[in-house]
Short mmCIF file of C-alpha atoms in Angstrom, two decimals:
data_model
loop_
_atom_site.label_atom_id
_atom_site.label_comp_id
_atom_site.label_asym_id
_atom_site.label_seq_id
_atom_site.Cartn_x
_atom_site.Cartn_y
_atom_site.Cartn_z
CA MET A 893 6.15 26.61 -34.77
CA ALA A 894 7.21 29.25 -32.27
CA ARG A 895 3.52 29.96 -31.69
CA TYR A 896 2.95 26.56 -30.09
CA ASP A 897 5.71 26.48 -27.56
CA ARG A 898 4.70 29.30 -25.24
CA ALA A 899 2.37 27.34 -23.03
CA ILE A 900 2.59 23.72 -21.95
CA THR A 901 -1.09 23.15 -22.51
CA VAL A 902 -0.99 23.81 -26.24
CA PHE A 903 -0.48 21.05 -28.79
CA SER A 904 1.29 21.88 -32.02
CA PRO A 905 -0.52 20.91 -35.24
CA ASP A 906 1.72 17.88 -35.67
CA GLY A 907 1.00 16.59 -32.21
CA HIS A 908 4.00 17.85 -30.23
CA LEU A 909 4.07 19.37 -26.80
CA PHE A 910 7.03 21.63 -27.32
CA GLN A 911 7.55 22.49 -23.67
CA VAL A 912 7.97 18.81 -22.88
CA GLU A 913 10.46 18.42 -25.72
CA TYR A 914 12.40 21.43 -24.51
CA ALA A 915 12.46 19.86 -21.06
CA LEU A 916 13.98 16.76 -22.63
CA GLU A 917 16.63 19.07 -24.09
CA ALA A 918 17.42 20.28 -20.60
CA VAL A 919 17.86 16.65 -19.58
CA ARG A 920 20.23 16.07 -22.48
CA LYS A 921 22.38 18.90 -21.17
CA GLY A 922 22.45 17.50 -17.63
CA ASN A 923 25.16 15.31 -16.20
CA ALA A 924 25.45 11.72 -17.40
CA ALA A 925 23.77 9.07 -15.26
CA VAL A 926 23.74 5.31 -15.70
CA GLY A 927 21.96 2.45 -13.97
CA VAL A 928 22.65 -1.28 -14.30
CA ARG A 929 20.62 -4.09 -12.78
CA GLY A 930 22.40 -7.24 -11.61
CA THR A 931 20.95 -10.47 -10.31
CA ASP A 932 21.53 -9.52 -6.68
CA ASN A 933 22.17 -5.79 -6.78
CA VAL A 934 21.54 -2.57 -8.72
CA VAL A 935 24.21 0.04 -9.43
CA LEU A 936 23.83 3.75 -10.09
CA GLY A 937 26.62 5.91 -11.48
CA VAL A 938 26.62 9.67 -12.06
CA GLU A 939 29.09 12.04 -13.64
CA LYS A 940 30.37 14.57 -11.14
CA LYS A 941 31.46 17.97 -12.28
CA SER A 942 34.84 18.66 -10.73
CA ALA A 943 34.04 20.07 -7.29
CA ALA A 944 35.19 23.56 -6.52
CA LYS A 945 38.03 23.50 -3.99
CA LEU A 946 36.06 25.10 -1.21
CA GLN A 947 32.85 23.14 -1.79
CA ASP A 948 31.91 20.43 0.69
CA SER A 949 31.38 17.55 -1.71
CA ARG A 950 29.14 15.66 0.72
CA SER A 951 26.43 18.29 0.43
CA ALA A 952 26.21 17.83 -3.33
CA ARG A 953 25.36 14.14 -3.46
CA LYS A 954 23.70 13.22 -6.71
CA ILE A 955 22.51 9.74 -5.77
CA VAL A 956 19.92 9.96 -3.01
CA SER A 957 17.80 7.44 -1.13
CA LEU A 958 14.03 7.72 -1.11
CA ASP A 959 13.60 5.03 1.54
CA ASP A 960 15.71 2.23 3.00
CA HIS A 961 15.23 0.12 -0.08
CA VAL A 962 14.81 2.65 -2.93
CA ALA A 963 17.32 5.11 -4.39
CA LEU A 964 17.26 7.68 -7.17
CA ALA A 965 19.71 9.39 -9.51
CA CYS A 966 18.75 12.04 -12.02
CA ALA A 967 19.90 14.11 -14.95
CA GLY A 968 18.67 17.63 -15.55
CA LEU A 969 17.65 20.60 -13.42
CA LYS A 970 18.88 19.88 -9.92
CA ALA A 971 16.51 22.31 -8.22
CA ASP A 972 13.54 20.54 -9.80
CA ALA A 973 15.07 17.28 -8.62
CA ARG A 974 15.05 18.45 -5.02
CA VAL A 975 11.31 19.17 -5.15
CA LEU A 976 10.50 15.84 -6.80
CA ILE A 977 12.69 13.91 -4.38
CA ASN A 978 11.03 15.51 -1.36
CA ARG A 979 7.56 14.67 -2.65
CA ALA A 980 8.66 11.09 -3.36
CA ARG A 981 10.12 10.71 0.12
CA ILE A 982 6.87 11.91 1.69
CA GLU A 983 4.92 9.47 -0.48
CA CYS A 984 7.16 6.57 0.61
CA GLN A 985 6.35 7.32 4.26
CA SER A 986 2.71 7.99 3.54
CA HIS A 987 2.43 4.59 1.89
CA ARG A 988 4.05 2.95 4.93
CA LEU A 989 1.52 4.71 7.13
CA THR A 990 -1.62 3.85 5.18
CA VAL A 991 -0.93 0.22 4.27
CA GLU A 992 1.83 -0.66 6.77
CA ASP A 993 4.05 -1.81 3.92
CA PRO A 994 7.12 -0.27 2.25
CA VAL A 995 6.57 0.92 -1.33
CA THR A 996 7.45 -1.28 -4.27
CA VAL A 997 9.88 0.31 -6.73
CA GLU A 998 7.16 0.25 -9.39
CA TYR A 999 4.74 2.10 -7.12
CA ILE A 1000 7.06 4.98 -6.32
CA THR A 1001 8.16 5.20 -9.94
CA ARG A 1002 4.52 5.40 -10.98
CA TYR A 1003 3.99 8.14 -8.41
CA ILE A 1004 6.96 10.20 -9.59
CA ALA A 1005 5.98 9.74 -13.23
CA GLY A 1006 2.41 10.69 -12.38
CA LEU A 1007 3.67 13.85 -10.71
CA GLN A 1008 5.78 14.74 -13.74
CA GLN A 1009 2.77 14.16 -16.00
CA LYS A 1010 0.54 16.40 -13.89
CA TYR A 1011 2.84 19.31 -14.62
CA THR A 1012 2.44 18.76 -18.34
CA GLN A 1013 -1.30 19.21 -18.19
CA SER A 1014 -1.87 22.25 -15.98
CA GLY A 1015 -1.91 25.96 -16.60
CA GLY A 1016 0.77 28.29 -15.45
CA VAL A 1017 3.37 25.64 -14.67
CA ARG A 1018 6.24 24.13 -16.58
CA PRO A 1019 7.34 20.49 -16.66
CA PHE A 1020 10.06 19.19 -14.35
CA GLY A 1021 13.30 19.36 -16.30
CA LEU A 1022 14.75 16.03 -15.29
CA SER A 1023 14.77 12.33 -16.00
CA THR A 1024 15.23 9.98 -13.10
CA LEU A 1025 16.73 6.53 -12.65
CA ILE A 1026 15.04 4.74 -9.78
CA VAL A 1027 16.49 1.56 -8.30
CA GLY A 1028 15.56 -0.67 -5.44
CA PHE A 1029 14.36 -4.00 -4.13
CA ASP A 1030 10.70 -4.90 -3.74
CA PRO A 1031 9.93 -5.54 -0.05
CA TYR A 1032 8.56 -9.08 -0.25
CA SER A 1033 9.79 -10.56 -3.51
CA GLY A 1034 13.34 -9.23 -3.04
CA VAL A 1035 13.69 -8.74 -6.79
CA PRO A 1036 16.03 -5.88 -7.87
CA SER A 1037 14.51 -3.29 -10.21
CA LEU A 1038 15.65 -0.35 -12.32
CA TYR A 1039 13.11 2.15 -13.67
CA GLN A 1040 13.40 5.38 -15.61
CA THR A 1041 11.03 8.38 -15.80
CA ASP A 1042 11.21 11.43 -18.05
CA PRO A 1043 9.67 14.92 -18.18
CA SER A 1044 6.68 13.72 -20.18
CA GLY A 1045 5.67 11.44 -17.33
CA THR A 1046 6.32 8.10 -19.00
CA PHE A 1047 8.18 5.38 -17.16
CA SER A 1048 9.53 1.96 -17.96
CA ALA A 1049 11.66 -0.78 -16.45
CA TRP A 1050 15.18 -1.44 -17.73
CA LYS A 1051 17.99 -3.95 -17.36
CA ALA A 1052 20.45 -1.14 -17.92
CA HIS A 1053 19.89 2.46 -18.96
CA ALA A 1054 21.61 5.80 -19.26
CA THR A 1055 20.34 9.37 -19.37
CA GLY A 1056 21.78 12.87 -19.47
CA ARG A 1057 24.79 13.99 -21.46
CA ASN A 1058 26.04 11.60 -24.14
CA SER A 1059 23.49 9.05 -23.05
CA ASN A 1060 23.27 7.69 -26.59
CA SER A 1061 26.87 6.52 -26.56
CA MET A 1062 26.44 5.05 -23.11
CA ARG A 1063 23.30 3.24 -24.16
CA GLU A 1064 25.02 1.86 -27.26
CA PHE A 1065 27.86 0.60 -25.09
CA LEU A 1066 25.44 -1.03 -22.68
CA GLU A 1067 23.49 -2.68 -25.48
CA LYS A 1068 26.69 -4.14 -26.88
CA ASN A 1069 28.19 -5.22 -23.58
CA TYR A 1070 25.30 -6.01 -21.26
CA LYS A 1071 25.06 -9.43 -19.75
CA GLU A 1072 23.58 -10.78 -16.52
CA THR A 1073 26.04 -9.92 -13.79
CA SER A 1074 26.15 -9.84 -10.05
CA GLY A 1075 28.17 -8.22 -7.30
CA GLN A 1076 31.34 -6.44 -8.37
CA GLU A 1077 30.82 -7.28 -12.06
CA THR A 1078 27.70 -5.11 -12.16
CA VAL A 1079 29.60 -2.22 -10.59
CA LYS A 1080 32.36 -2.60 -13.19
CA LEU A 1081 29.85 -2.62 -16.04
CA ALA A 1082 28.25 0.60 -14.82
CA ILE A 1083 31.61 2.34 -14.41
CA ARG A 1084 32.79 1.14 -17.82
CA ALA A 1085 29.69 2.65 -19.39
CA LEU A 1086 30.31 5.94 -17.61
CA LEU A 1087 33.97 5.97 -18.59
CA GLU A 1088 32.89 6.02 -22.24
CA VAL A 1089 31.77 9.62 -21.82
CA VAL A 1090 33.53 10.89 -18.72
CA GLU A 1091 37.19 11.64 -18.15
CA SER A 1092 38.39 8.85 -15.96
CA GLY A 1093 39.00 9.10 -12.27
CA GLY A 1094 37.32 8.73 -8.92
CA LYS A 1095 37.05 12.51 -8.77
CA THR A 1096 34.59 12.73 -11.67
CA ILE A 1097 32.35 9.76 -10.98
CA GLU A 1098 29.93 9.06 -8.13
CA VAL A 1099 28.83 5.43 -7.76
CA ALA A 1100 26.39 3.77 -5.37
CA VAL A 1101 25.34 0.14 -5.00
CA MET A 1102 21.99 -1.03 -3.66
CA THR A 1103 21.80 -4.51 -2.15
CA LYS A 1104 18.99 -6.23 -0.37
CA GLU A 1105 20.96 -6.71 2.86
CA HIS A 1106 22.80 -3.42 3.15
CA GLY A 1107 20.56 -0.95 1.32
CA LEU A 1108 22.31 1.89 -0.47
CA ARG A 1109 26.09 2.15 -0.19
CA GLN A 1110 28.01 5.04 -1.73
CA LEU A 1111 31.42 3.95 -2.98
CA GLU A 1112 34.45 5.82 -1.66
CA GLU A 1113 36.71 7.71 -4.06
CA ALA A 1114 39.52 5.25 -3.39
CA GLU A 1115 37.28 2.29 -4.22
CA ILE A 1116 36.20 3.89 -7.49
CA ASP A 1117 39.81 4.68 -8.36
CA ALA A 1118 40.75 1.06 -7.73
CA ILE A 1119 37.98 -0.24 -9.99
CA VAL A 1120 38.86 2.27 -12.70
CA ALA A 1121 42.47 1.07 -12.52
CA GLU A 1122 41.26 -2.52 -12.90
CA ILE A 1123 39.19 -1.57 -15.93
CA GLU A 1124 42.12 0.28 -17.50
CA ALA A 1125 44.36 -2.74 -16.93
CA GLU A 1126 41.76 -5.03 -18.54
CA LYS A 1127 41.53 -2.66 -21.51
CA VAL A 1128 45.28 -2.69 -21.94
CA ALA A 1129 45.39 -6.48 -21.74
CA ALA A 1130 42.63 -6.68 -24.35
CA GLU A 1131 44.56 -4.36 -26.66
CA VAL A 1132 47.69 -6.47 -26.30
CA ALA A 1133 45.73 -9.66 -27.01
CA LYS A 1134 44.25 -8.05 -30.14
CA LYS A 1135 47.62 -6.88 -31.42
CA ALA A 1136 49.12 -10.38 -31.18
CA PRO A 1137 46.32 -12.60 -32.42
CA ALA A 1138 48.43 -15.60 -33.37
CA ALA A 1139 50.63 -16.23 -30.40
CA PRO A 1140 53.67 -18.26 -31.46
CA LYS A 1141 53.18 -21.83 -30.33
CA GLU A 1142 55.83 -23.02 -27.97
CA THR A 1143 57.18 -26.29 -29.07
CA MET B 512 -2.23 8.17 -0.40
CA LYS B 513 -4.37 10.94 1.05
CA LEU B 514 -6.98 10.41 3.70
CA ASP B 515 -10.27 10.05 1.87
CA THR B 516 -11.92 13.40 2.59
CA SER B 517 -13.90 13.41 -0.65
CA GLY B 518 -17.14 13.10 1.30
CA LEU B 519 -16.45 16.34 3.16
CA GLU B 520 -15.64 18.65 0.28
CA SER B 521 -18.22 21.43 0.00
CA ALA B 522 -19.82 22.00 -3.39
CA ALA B 523 -18.76 25.65 -3.72
CA PRO B 524 -15.03 26.28 -4.15
CA VAL B 525 -13.40 27.89 -1.15
CA TRP B 526 -11.62 31.20 -1.74
CA GLY B 527 -7.86 30.90 -1.55
CA ALA B 528 -7.98 27.12 -1.41
CA PRO B 529 -4.46 25.83 -2.05
CA SER B 530 -4.12 24.31 -5.52
CA GLU B 531 -3.55 20.59 -5.75
CA LEU B 532 -0.13 21.18 -7.24
CA VAL B 533 1.22 23.37 -4.47
CA ASP B 534 0.95 20.84 -1.69
CA GLY B 535 -0.62 17.49 -1.18
CA PHE B 536 -3.09 18.47 1.50
CA SER B 537 -6.61 19.66 0.63
CA ALA B 538 -8.31 22.50 2.54
CA ALA B 539 -9.66 21.47 5.94
CA PRO B 540 -13.40 20.78 5.81
CA SER B 541 -15.50 23.23 7.73
CA PHE B 542 -19.19 23.62 8.54
CA GLU B 543 -21.33 26.05 10.48
CA VAL B 544 -21.21 25.77 14.27
CA PRO B 545 -24.52 26.20 16.17
CA ASN B 546 -24.96 29.10 18.61
CA THR B 547 -24.94 27.61 22.08
CA THR B 548 -23.38 28.54 25.37
CA ASP B 549 -22.14 25.03 25.97
CA PHE B 550 -20.86 23.68 22.66
CA ASP B 551 -19.12 20.64 24.16
CA GLY B 552 -22.29 19.57 25.94
CA PHE B 553 -24.28 20.10 22.78
CA GLN B 554 -21.84 17.97 20.83
CA LYS B 555 -22.04 15.19 23.43
CA GLU B 556 -25.82 15.21 23.26
CA ALA B 557 -25.78 15.12 19.48
CA ILE B 558 -23.45 12.14 19.47
CA GLN B 559 -25.57 10.28 22.03
CA MET B 560 -28.63 10.91 19.91
CA VAL B 561 -27.22 9.45 16.72
CA LYS B 562 -25.20 6.68 18.31
CA PRO B 563 -27.39 3.58 18.19
CA ALA B 564 -26.51 0.74 20.51
CA LYS B 565 -24.85 -1.99 18.54
CA GLY B 566 -27.50 -4.64 18.98
CA THR B 567 -25.88 -7.69 17.57
CA THR B 568 -23.37 -10.45 18.23
CA THR B 569 -20.43 -11.02 15.92
CA LEU B 570 -17.20 -12.82 16.61
CA ALA B 571 -14.03 -13.90 14.86
CA PHE B 572 -10.91 -15.74 15.92
CA ILE B 573 -7.66 -16.96 14.40
CA PHE B 574 -6.68 -20.57 14.90
CA LYS B 575 -4.24 -23.01 13.39
CA GLU B 576 -6.20 -23.58 10.16
CA GLY B 577 -7.21 -19.97 9.50
CA VAL B 578 -9.89 -17.58 10.67
CA MET B 579 -13.40 -18.43 11.85
CA VAL B 580 -16.04 -15.70 11.54
CA ALA B 581 -19.58 -15.96 12.92
CA ALA B 582 -22.54 -13.64 13.48
CA ASP B 583 -26.24 -13.60 14.33
CA SER B 584 -28.84 -12.13 11.98
CA ARG B 585 -31.23 -10.01 14.02
CA ALA B 586 -31.85 -6.32 13.40
CA SER B 587 -33.68 -4.39 16.12
CA MET B 588 -35.06 -0.87 16.37
CA GLY B 589 -35.37 -0.37 20.11
CA GLY B 590 -37.68 -3.16 21.24
CA TYR B 591 -38.99 -3.96 17.77
CA ILE B 592 -37.32 -6.76 15.85
CA SER B 593 -37.18 -5.39 12.35
CA SER B 594 -35.57 -8.41 10.74
CA GLN B 595 -34.40 -11.91 11.62
CA SER B 596 -32.47 -12.44 8.42
CA VAL B 597 -29.82 -9.75 8.08
CA LYS B 598 -26.51 -10.66 6.47
CA LYS B 599 -23.99 -9.47 9.01
CA ILE B 600 -20.97 -11.05 7.42
CA ILE B 601 -20.03 -8.97 4.41
CA GLU B 602 -17.92 -10.43 1.62
CA ILE B 603 -15.39 -7.72 0.75
CA ASN B 604 -13.62 -9.93 -1.78
CA PRO B 605 -13.01 -13.66 -2.22
CA TYR B 606 -10.41 -13.77 0.52
CA MET B 607 -11.60 -11.11 2.98
CA LEU B 608 -14.66 -10.81 5.17
CA GLY B 609 -16.06 -7.99 7.25
CA THR B 610 -18.58 -8.20 10.08
CA MET B 611 -21.39 -5.78 10.74
CA ALA B 612 -22.19 -4.24 14.10
CA GLY B 613 -23.75 -0.85 14.68
CA GLY B 614 -25.53 1.03 11.95
CA ALA B 615 -26.44 -1.43 9.20
CA ALA B 616 -26.30 1.19 6.45
CA ASP B 617 -22.97 2.54 7.63
CA CYS B 618 -21.43 -0.94 7.77
CA GLN B 619 -22.76 -2.04 4.40
CA PHE B 620 -21.78 1.14 2.61
CA TRP B 621 -18.27 1.40 3.99
CA HIS B 622 -17.55 -2.28 3.48
CA ARG B 623 -18.66 -1.95 -0.13
CA ASN B 624 -16.43 1.13 -0.42
CA LEU B 625 -13.55 -0.83 1.09
CA GLY B 626 -14.13 -3.57 -1.47
CA ILE B 627 -13.81 -1.02 -4.25
CA LYS B 628 -10.59 0.36 -2.79
CA CYS B 629 -9.13 -3.14 -2.40
CA ARG B 630 -9.89 -3.96 -6.03
CA LEU B 631 -8.35 -0.68 -7.22
CA HIS B 632 -5.25 -1.45 -5.17
CA GLU B 633 -5.00 -4.86 -6.84
CA LEU B 634 -5.32 -3.36 -10.30
CA ALA B 635 -2.79 -0.61 -9.66
CA ASN B 636 -0.20 -2.69 -7.85
CA LYS B 637 -0.71 -6.07 -9.51
CA ARG B 638 -0.98 -7.80 -6.16
CA ARG B 639 -3.64 -8.32 -3.53
CA ILE B 640 -3.89 -5.89 -0.67
CA SER B 641 -2.91 -7.25 2.74
CA VAL B 642 -5.43 -7.55 5.57
CA THR B 643 -3.31 -5.00 7.42
CA GLY B 644 -3.58 -2.58 4.54
CA ALA B 645 -7.31 -3.06 4.02
CA SER B 646 -8.10 -2.59 7.71
CA LYS B 647 -5.90 0.51 7.78
CA LEU B 648 -7.72 2.01 4.78
CA LEU B 649 -11.07 1.50 6.51
CA ALA B 650 -9.79 2.81 9.85
CA ASN B 651 -8.45 5.98 8.24
CA ILE B 652 -11.76 6.63 6.49
CA LEU B 653 -13.74 6.10 9.69
CA TYR B 654 -11.35 8.33 11.60
CA SER B 655 -11.87 11.17 9.17
CA TYR B 656 -15.63 10.97 9.96
CA ARG B 657 -15.07 10.82 13.68
CA GLY B 658 -17.71 12.61 15.74
CA MET B 659 -20.16 12.82 12.84
CA GLY B 660 -22.40 10.00 13.96
CA LEU B 661 -21.13 6.98 12.06
CA SER B 662 -21.65 3.78 14.03
CA VAL B 663 -19.46 0.95 12.83
CA GLY B 664 -17.93 -1.86 14.89
CA THR B 665 -16.41 -4.24 12.44
CA MET B 666 -13.84 -6.97 12.18
CA ILE B 667 -11.80 -7.44 9.03
CA ALA B 668 -10.77 -11.07 8.64
CA GLY B 669 -8.76 -12.48 5.78
CA TRP B 670 -5.90 -14.54 4.52
CA ASP B 671 -2.97 -12.82 2.80
CA GLU B 672 0.70 -13.48 2.00
CA THR B 673 1.63 -13.41 5.66
CA GLY B 674 -1.09 -15.86 6.67
CA PRO B 675 -4.39 -15.32 8.53
CA GLY B 676 -5.16 -11.77 9.64
CA LEU B 677 -7.80 -10.33 11.97
CA TYR B 678 -8.35 -6.68 12.85
CA TYR B 679 -11.03 -4.87 14.83
CA VAL B 680 -11.96 -1.44 13.42
CA ASP B 681 -14.55 0.95 14.81
CA SER B 682 -16.12 4.29 14.05
CA GLU B 683 -14.18 6.00 16.85
CA GLY B 684 -11.16 5.42 14.62
CA GLY B 685 -9.73 2.58 16.71
CA ARG B 686 -7.96 -0.31 15.07
CA LEU B 687 -6.66 -3.35 16.91
CA LYS B 688 -4.84 -6.45 15.74
CA GLY B 689 -5.76 -9.59 17.63
CA MET B 690 -6.45 -13.31 17.75
CA ARG B 691 -10.02 -13.25 19.18
CA PHE B 692 -12.67 -10.57 18.98
CA SER B 693 -16.38 -10.31 19.64
CA VAL B 694 -18.39 -7.18 18.90
CA GLY B 695 -21.93 -6.14 19.79
CA SER B 696 -24.41 -6.15 22.64
CA GLY B 697 -24.16 -9.94 22.88
CA SER B 698 -20.37 -9.96 22.92
CA PRO B 699 -19.90 -10.46 26.70
CA TYR B 700 -21.90 -13.70 26.50
CA ALA B 701 -20.08 -14.81 23.37
CA TYR B 702 -16.68 -14.06 24.96
CA GLY B 703 -17.56 -16.23 27.92
CA VAL B 704 -18.09 -19.29 25.78
CA LEU B 705 -15.39 -18.44 23.23
CA ASP B 706 -12.60 -17.74 25.72
CA ASN B 707 -13.50 -20.88 27.65
CA GLY B 708 -13.42 -23.22 24.68
CA TYR B 709 -10.63 -21.67 22.58
CA ARG B 710 -7.50 -23.60 21.67
CA TYR B 711 -5.11 -22.57 18.90
CA ASP B 712 -4.80 -26.05 17.45
CA MET B 713 -8.43 -26.88 16.73
CA SER B 714 -9.66 -28.51 13.58
CA VAL B 715 -11.99 -26.60 11.28
CA GLU B 716 -15.02 -28.54 12.56
CA GLU B 717 -14.15 -27.95 16.20
CA ALA B 718 -13.60 -24.25 15.59
CA ALA B 719 -16.88 -23.98 13.68
CA GLU B 720 -18.74 -25.66 16.52
CA LEU B 721 -17.13 -23.31 19.07
CA ALA B 722 -18.13 -20.28 16.98
CA ARG B 723 -21.70 -21.58 16.58
CA ARG B 724 -22.05 -22.27 20.30
CA SER B 725 -20.75 -18.85 21.24
CA ILE B 726 -23.27 -17.11 18.98
CA TYR B 727 -26.07 -19.34 20.26
CA HIS B 728 -25.34 -18.53 23.89
CA ALA B 729 -25.21 -14.84 23.13
CA THR B 730 -28.57 -14.96 21.35
CA PHE B 731 -30.01 -16.90 24.30
CA ARG B 732 -29.29 -14.13 26.79
CA ASP B 733 -29.18 -10.97 24.68
CA GLY B 734 -32.51 -9.72 23.37
CA ALA B 735 -30.96 -7.77 20.56
CA SER B 736 -29.32 -10.85 19.03
CA GLY B 737 -31.05 -13.77 17.38
CA GLY B 738 -32.20 -15.23 14.11
CA VAL B 739 -29.65 -17.38 12.30
CA ALA B 740 -26.09 -18.15 13.44
CA SER B 741 -23.88 -18.00 10.32
CA VAL B 742 -20.39 -19.43 10.44
CA TYR B 743 -17.75 -18.66 7.80
CA TYR B 744 -14.23 -20.07 7.49
CA VAL B 745 -11.33 -18.15 5.88
CA GLY B 746 -8.53 -20.36 4.66
CA PRO B 747 -5.59 -20.08 2.28
CA ASN B 748 -7.93 -20.32 -0.71
CA GLY B 749 -10.37 -17.70 0.51
CA TRP B 750 -13.56 -17.76 2.55
CA LYS B 751 -16.29 -20.37 2.59
CA LYS B 752 -19.65 -20.31 4.32
CA LEU B 753 -19.87 -23.37 6.51
CA THR B 754 -23.27 -23.30 8.22
CA GLY B 755 -26.29 -21.15 8.93
CA ASP B 756 -28.44 -22.51 11.76
CA ASP B 757 -31.56 -21.04 13.28
CA VAL B 758 -30.71 -20.39 16.94
CA GLY B 759 -34.12 -21.59 18.07
CA GLU B 760 -33.39 -24.99 16.55
CA LEU B 761 -29.86 -24.92 17.97
CA HIS B 762 -31.36 -24.47 21.43
CA TYR B 763 -33.32 -27.71 21.21
CA LYS B 764 -30.30 -29.44 19.70
CA TYR B 765 -28.11 -28.48 22.65
CA TYR B 766 -30.85 -28.85 25.26
CA PRO B 767 -33.31 -31.43 23.94
CA VAL B 768 -36.65 -31.59 25.70
CA MET B 769 -36.82 -34.62 28.00
CA PRO B 770 -40.27 -36.01 28.35
CA SER B 771 -40.82 -36.12 32.13
CA THR B 772 -43.37 -38.06 34.20
CA VAL B 773 -46.33 -36.02 35.17
CA GLU B 774 -46.74 -35.49 38.92
CA GLN B 775 -50.27 -34.30 38.89
CA GLU B 776 -52.77 -34.19 36.17
CA MET B 777 -55.65 -31.83 35.79
CA VAL B 778 -58.91 -33.68 35.34
CA GLU B 779 -62.27 -32.46 34.29
CA VAL B 780 -64.38 -32.27 37.46
CA ALA B 781 -67.90 -33.56 37.14
CA GLY B 782 -70.37 -30.74 37.49
CA ALA B 783 -71.33 -30.29 41.13
#
């Protein structure tokens, strides 16, 4: 088996591209990222490693915008992410120049996935070690979208999805608890999913909301703390309700 | 979306050409430069030599109900009329038309090419390309061949999500958005009639008659225009050919011959 993992362009006898699978491993070691689509907005949440005291946290933003109406979060090798993001940003502008229209979310996702695929089929290169969550609104239809790409170059649309560390637990949570939401409810759902795998607090989570009117808005630490407090309170109330199922009837 | 420089790539690979993965821009095309003292003058002469005069009349205008497109059908080589039945309105796809002025081969080929690109766009993006986008694709292609002797003066007319669209695109790389255009050697005459009779709120019949008249008047005065005046209408459901009238017949329709009394008659004189 070790013989077939040296070069990306070599299939193993049982049909695996080991380099791509190893890239997926790198993604699994990256920070947790979650995306939830609401009826009128899309929310991205990323786990933040506790910032070093002297580090300027604004320079290490993990949720970035590709254009006014499209944003991206990723899990995996951050240096690879920078390269991919730059190429995607150029493509967004290039599309505006050649057809005088902003990109649709599907188009830019297809472009990024295509780029990731190219690097799985050339000599002397390795795949990008990251999976992306791409959110945005289509320019004319105004429909919110959430897409995901991975190192193999496949992409698909999701109602809610998670990638990176402990993504399985997050995905299970989302599958159990997803329902059509809008506005603040969508934000809460995304944060609740993240809190399953991250120690709570505004310091360890970065959240951004994309709306049609206001584009991408990064939530302040204080806002996140407030929502986390709300969620904790709801959890406590739910526990109390469970513990006392038959409330004594007042006569 | 790169500029389409596929036509300029040389067959042999260039040494040190940047790989496709490293950056998105392909190597600049290059070709041998002739040995002259005055290269600019030489270039000007070369362009003048290949640049045929655009002997034709085409026009298009946007009005309340959509876009009206009309053209003549004469092809001339200098003073020789090579054909009276050329199709100068090219159907790019069921909702977009292009007009032909300049080199017939250039126009036909690049409109066909544009049709292919529009269809590929539809398949990839699951929605029709806008008239803006289609005209921009064509303009970018023509710009990349600038100075190489292409002669194309075309109008792209269509109906898309934003309503009726009309763009003028030429082989110099120019692209203009507008409500009324006429292209070709007969265009000054067509403009005269078109600008005089144009109103935004015309009915389809009125607009068609205006277009037909404008083409007729251009063919009357311009030697390089003639044949059949075709009129097409582009509406929300796509284009439709309305009429195709021989301009000779149109002349007698607009200016019927009045039989007049004879002042003097020639009579056979009896042999002296």
